[in-house]
mmCIF file of C-alpha atoms in Angstrom:
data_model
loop_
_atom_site.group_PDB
_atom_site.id
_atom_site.type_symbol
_atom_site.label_atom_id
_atom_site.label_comp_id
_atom_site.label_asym_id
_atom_site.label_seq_id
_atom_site.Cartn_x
_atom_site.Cartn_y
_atom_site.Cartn_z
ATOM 1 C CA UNK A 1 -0.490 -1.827 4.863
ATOM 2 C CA UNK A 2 -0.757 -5.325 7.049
ATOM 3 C CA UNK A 3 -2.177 -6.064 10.118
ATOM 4 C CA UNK A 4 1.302 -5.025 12.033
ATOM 5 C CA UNK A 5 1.124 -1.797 10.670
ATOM 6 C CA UNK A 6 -1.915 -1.023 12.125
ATOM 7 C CA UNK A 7 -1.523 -2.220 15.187
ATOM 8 C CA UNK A 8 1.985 -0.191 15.604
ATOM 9 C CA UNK A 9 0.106 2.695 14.508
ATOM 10 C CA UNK A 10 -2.557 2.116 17.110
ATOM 11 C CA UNK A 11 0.503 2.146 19.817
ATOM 12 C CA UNK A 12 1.350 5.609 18.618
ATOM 13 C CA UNK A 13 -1.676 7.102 19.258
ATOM 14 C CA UNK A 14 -1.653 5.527 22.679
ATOM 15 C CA UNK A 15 1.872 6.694 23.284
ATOM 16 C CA UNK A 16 1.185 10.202 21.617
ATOM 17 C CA UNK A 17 -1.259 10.565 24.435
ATOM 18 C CA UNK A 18 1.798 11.127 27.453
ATOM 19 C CA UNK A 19 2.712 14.014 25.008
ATOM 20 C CA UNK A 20 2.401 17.750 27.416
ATOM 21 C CA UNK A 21 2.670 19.641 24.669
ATOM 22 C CA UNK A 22 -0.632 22.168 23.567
ATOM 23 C CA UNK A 23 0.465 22.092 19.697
ATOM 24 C CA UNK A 24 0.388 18.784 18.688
ATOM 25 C CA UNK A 25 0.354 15.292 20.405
ATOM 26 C CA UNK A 26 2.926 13.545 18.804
ATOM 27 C CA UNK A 27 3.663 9.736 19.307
ATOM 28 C CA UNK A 28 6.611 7.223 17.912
ATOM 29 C CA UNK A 29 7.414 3.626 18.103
ATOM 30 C CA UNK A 30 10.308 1.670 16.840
ATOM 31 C CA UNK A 31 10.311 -1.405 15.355
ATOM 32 C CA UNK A 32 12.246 -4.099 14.706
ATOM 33 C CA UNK A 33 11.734 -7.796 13.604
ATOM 34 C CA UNK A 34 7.878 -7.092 14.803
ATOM 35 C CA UNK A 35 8.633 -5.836 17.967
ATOM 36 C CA UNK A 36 8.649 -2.734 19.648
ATOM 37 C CA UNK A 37 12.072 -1.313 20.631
ATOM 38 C CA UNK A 38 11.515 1.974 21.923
ATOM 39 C CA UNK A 39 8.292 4.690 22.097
ATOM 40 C CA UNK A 40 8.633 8.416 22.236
ATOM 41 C CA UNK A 41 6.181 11.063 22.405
ATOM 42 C CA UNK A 42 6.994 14.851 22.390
ATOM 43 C CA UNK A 43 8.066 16.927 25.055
ATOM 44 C CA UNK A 44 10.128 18.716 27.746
ATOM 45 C CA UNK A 45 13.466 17.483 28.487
ATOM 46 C CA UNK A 46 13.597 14.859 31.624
ATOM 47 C CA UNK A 47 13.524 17.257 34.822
ATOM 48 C CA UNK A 48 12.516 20.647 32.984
ATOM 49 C CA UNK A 49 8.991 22.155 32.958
ATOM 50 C CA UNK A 50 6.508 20.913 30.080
ATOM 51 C CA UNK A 51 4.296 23.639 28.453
ATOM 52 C CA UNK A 52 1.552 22.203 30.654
ATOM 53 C CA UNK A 53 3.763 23.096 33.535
ATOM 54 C CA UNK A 54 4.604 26.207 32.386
ATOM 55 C CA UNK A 55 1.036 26.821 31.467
ATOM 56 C CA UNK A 56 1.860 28.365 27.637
ATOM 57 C CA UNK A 57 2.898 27.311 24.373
ATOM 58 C CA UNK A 58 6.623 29.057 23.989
ATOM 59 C CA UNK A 59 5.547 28.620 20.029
ATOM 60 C CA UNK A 60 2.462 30.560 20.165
ATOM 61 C CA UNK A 61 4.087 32.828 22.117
ATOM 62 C CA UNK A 62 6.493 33.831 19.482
ATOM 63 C CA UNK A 63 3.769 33.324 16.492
ATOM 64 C CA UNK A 64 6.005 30.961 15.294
ATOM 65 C CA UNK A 65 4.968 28.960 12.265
ATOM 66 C CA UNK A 66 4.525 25.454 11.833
ATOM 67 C CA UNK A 67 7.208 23.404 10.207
ATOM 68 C CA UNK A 68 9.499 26.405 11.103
ATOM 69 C CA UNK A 69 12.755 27.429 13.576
ATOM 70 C CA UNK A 70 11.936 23.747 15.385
ATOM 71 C CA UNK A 71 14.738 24.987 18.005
ATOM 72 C CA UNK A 72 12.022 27.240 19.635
ATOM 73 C CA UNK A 73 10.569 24.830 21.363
ATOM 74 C CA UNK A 74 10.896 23.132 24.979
ATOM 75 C CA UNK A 75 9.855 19.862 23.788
ATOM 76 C CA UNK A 76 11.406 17.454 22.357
ATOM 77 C CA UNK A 77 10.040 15.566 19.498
ATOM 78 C CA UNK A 78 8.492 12.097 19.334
ATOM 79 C CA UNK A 79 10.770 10.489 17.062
ATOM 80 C CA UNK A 80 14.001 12.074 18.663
ATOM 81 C CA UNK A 81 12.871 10.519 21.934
ATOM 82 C CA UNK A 82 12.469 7.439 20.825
ATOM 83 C CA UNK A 83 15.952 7.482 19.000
ATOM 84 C CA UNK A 84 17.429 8.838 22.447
ATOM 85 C CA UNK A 85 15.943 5.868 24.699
ATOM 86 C CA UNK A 86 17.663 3.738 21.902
ATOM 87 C CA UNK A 87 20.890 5.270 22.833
ATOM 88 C CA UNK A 88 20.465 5.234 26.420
ATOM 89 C CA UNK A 89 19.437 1.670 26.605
ATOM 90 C CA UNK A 90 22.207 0.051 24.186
ATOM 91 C CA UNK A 91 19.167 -1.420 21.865
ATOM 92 C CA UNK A 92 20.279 -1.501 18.305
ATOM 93 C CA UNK A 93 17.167 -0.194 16.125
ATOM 94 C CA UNK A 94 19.592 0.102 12.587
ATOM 95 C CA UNK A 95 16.811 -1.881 10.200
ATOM 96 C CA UNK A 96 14.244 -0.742 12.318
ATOM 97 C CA UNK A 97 11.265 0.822 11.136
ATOM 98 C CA UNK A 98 9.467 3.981 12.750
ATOM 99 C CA UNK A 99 5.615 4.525 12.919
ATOM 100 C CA UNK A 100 4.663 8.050 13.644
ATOM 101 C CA UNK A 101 1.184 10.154 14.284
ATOM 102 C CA UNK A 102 3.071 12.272 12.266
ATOM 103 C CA UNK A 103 5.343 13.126 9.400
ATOM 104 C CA UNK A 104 8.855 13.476 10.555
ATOM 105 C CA UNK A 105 10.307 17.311 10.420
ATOM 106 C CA UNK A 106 14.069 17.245 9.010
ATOM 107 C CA UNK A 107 15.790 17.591 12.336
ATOM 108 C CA UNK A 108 14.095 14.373 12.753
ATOM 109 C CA UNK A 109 14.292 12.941 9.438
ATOM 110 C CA UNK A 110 18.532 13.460 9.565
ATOM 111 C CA UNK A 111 18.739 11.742 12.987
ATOM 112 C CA UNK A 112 16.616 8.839 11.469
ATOM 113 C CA UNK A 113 18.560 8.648 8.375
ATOM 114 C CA UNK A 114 22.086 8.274 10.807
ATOM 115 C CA UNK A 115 20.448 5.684 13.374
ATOM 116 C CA UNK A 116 19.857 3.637 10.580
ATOM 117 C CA UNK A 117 16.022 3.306 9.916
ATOM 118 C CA UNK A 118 14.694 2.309 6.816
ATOM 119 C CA UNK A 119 11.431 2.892 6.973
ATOM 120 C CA UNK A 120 9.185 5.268 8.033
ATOM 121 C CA UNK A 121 5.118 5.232 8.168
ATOM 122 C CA UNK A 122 2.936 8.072 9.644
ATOM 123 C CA UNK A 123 -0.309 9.144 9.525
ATOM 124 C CA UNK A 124 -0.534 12.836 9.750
ATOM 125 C CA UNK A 125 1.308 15.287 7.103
ATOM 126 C CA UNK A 126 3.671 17.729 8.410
ATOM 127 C CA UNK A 127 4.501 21.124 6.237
ATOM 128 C CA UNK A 128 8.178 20.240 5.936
ATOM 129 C CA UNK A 129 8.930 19.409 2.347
ATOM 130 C CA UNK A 130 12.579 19.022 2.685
ATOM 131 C CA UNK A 131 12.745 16.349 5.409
ATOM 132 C CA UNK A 132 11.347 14.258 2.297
ATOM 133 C CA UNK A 133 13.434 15.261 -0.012
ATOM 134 C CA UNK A 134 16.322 13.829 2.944
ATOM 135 C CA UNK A 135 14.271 10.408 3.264
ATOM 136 C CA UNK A 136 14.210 9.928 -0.576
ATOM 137 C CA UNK A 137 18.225 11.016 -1.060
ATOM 138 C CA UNK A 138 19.027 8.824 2.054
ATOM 139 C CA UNK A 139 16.837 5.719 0.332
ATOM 140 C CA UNK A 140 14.964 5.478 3.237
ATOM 141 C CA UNK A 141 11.608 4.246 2.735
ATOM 142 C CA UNK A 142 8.499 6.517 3.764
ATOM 143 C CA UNK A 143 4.511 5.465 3.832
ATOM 144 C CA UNK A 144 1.493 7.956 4.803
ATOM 145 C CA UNK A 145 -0.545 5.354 6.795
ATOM 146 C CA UNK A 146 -4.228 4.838 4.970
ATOM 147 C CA UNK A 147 -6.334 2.697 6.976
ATOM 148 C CA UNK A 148 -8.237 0.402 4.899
ATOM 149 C CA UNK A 149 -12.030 0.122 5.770
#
């Protein structure tokens, strides 16, 4: 890892802060050419309650599992928010790499294989074995972030 890698990483954190979810803060950053293109962090879509709001976990509700039936949810995750500001705002992020606070689930891993991102670095596993078994098919470069002491 280099010095940019860290300090993306850093910026996740930060951005995984906004997140109103109770489960997990979760925070993304795109990157591209050493600078940052878009940022995501999970949760509700724009103009709908957050779980905050809401004042429960729809999740832990249902005793769902983690890394499981990701469509129960009212948030939206970090990296697909990211990819979706990309969209919105015309800014090309195919090349790009995406820093994470955490290992991308396959819902997430698919839609960063088709916008065109090559690599991937996170720092927090995820129990979703399959997304990276998608990133290694798809070629697409993935790093657990280790900071060095």
């Amino acid at each position: 890892m280099n010095k940019w890698d860290l300090r993306f990483m850093q910026l996740t954190q930060l951005v995984g802060g906004w997140s109103s979810c109770f489960r997990r803060k979760v925070g993304a950053v795109i990157v591209k050419d050493k600078r940052v293109m878009t940022t995501g962090y999970n949760g509700a879509p724009a103009g709908m309650l957050s779980c905050i709001e809401r004042g429960e976990c729809l999740r832990e509700k249902l005793h769902i599992e983690s890394g499981t039936r990701a469509e129960l949810c009212y948030g939206v995750h970090a990296e697909q928010n990211a990819i979706i500001q990309a969209a919105k705002y015309g800014i090309d992020i195919r090349g790009a790499t995406l820093y994470c606070t955490h290992q991308p689930c396959v819902i997430c891993a698919k839609m960063i294989i088709n916008a065109g991102i090559v690599r991937v670095v996170y720092r927090e596993g995820y129990p979703d074995e399959f997304s990276m078994k998608l990133f290694e098919e798809a070629h697409t470069a993935v790093e657990k972030f280790e900071e060095k002491e």
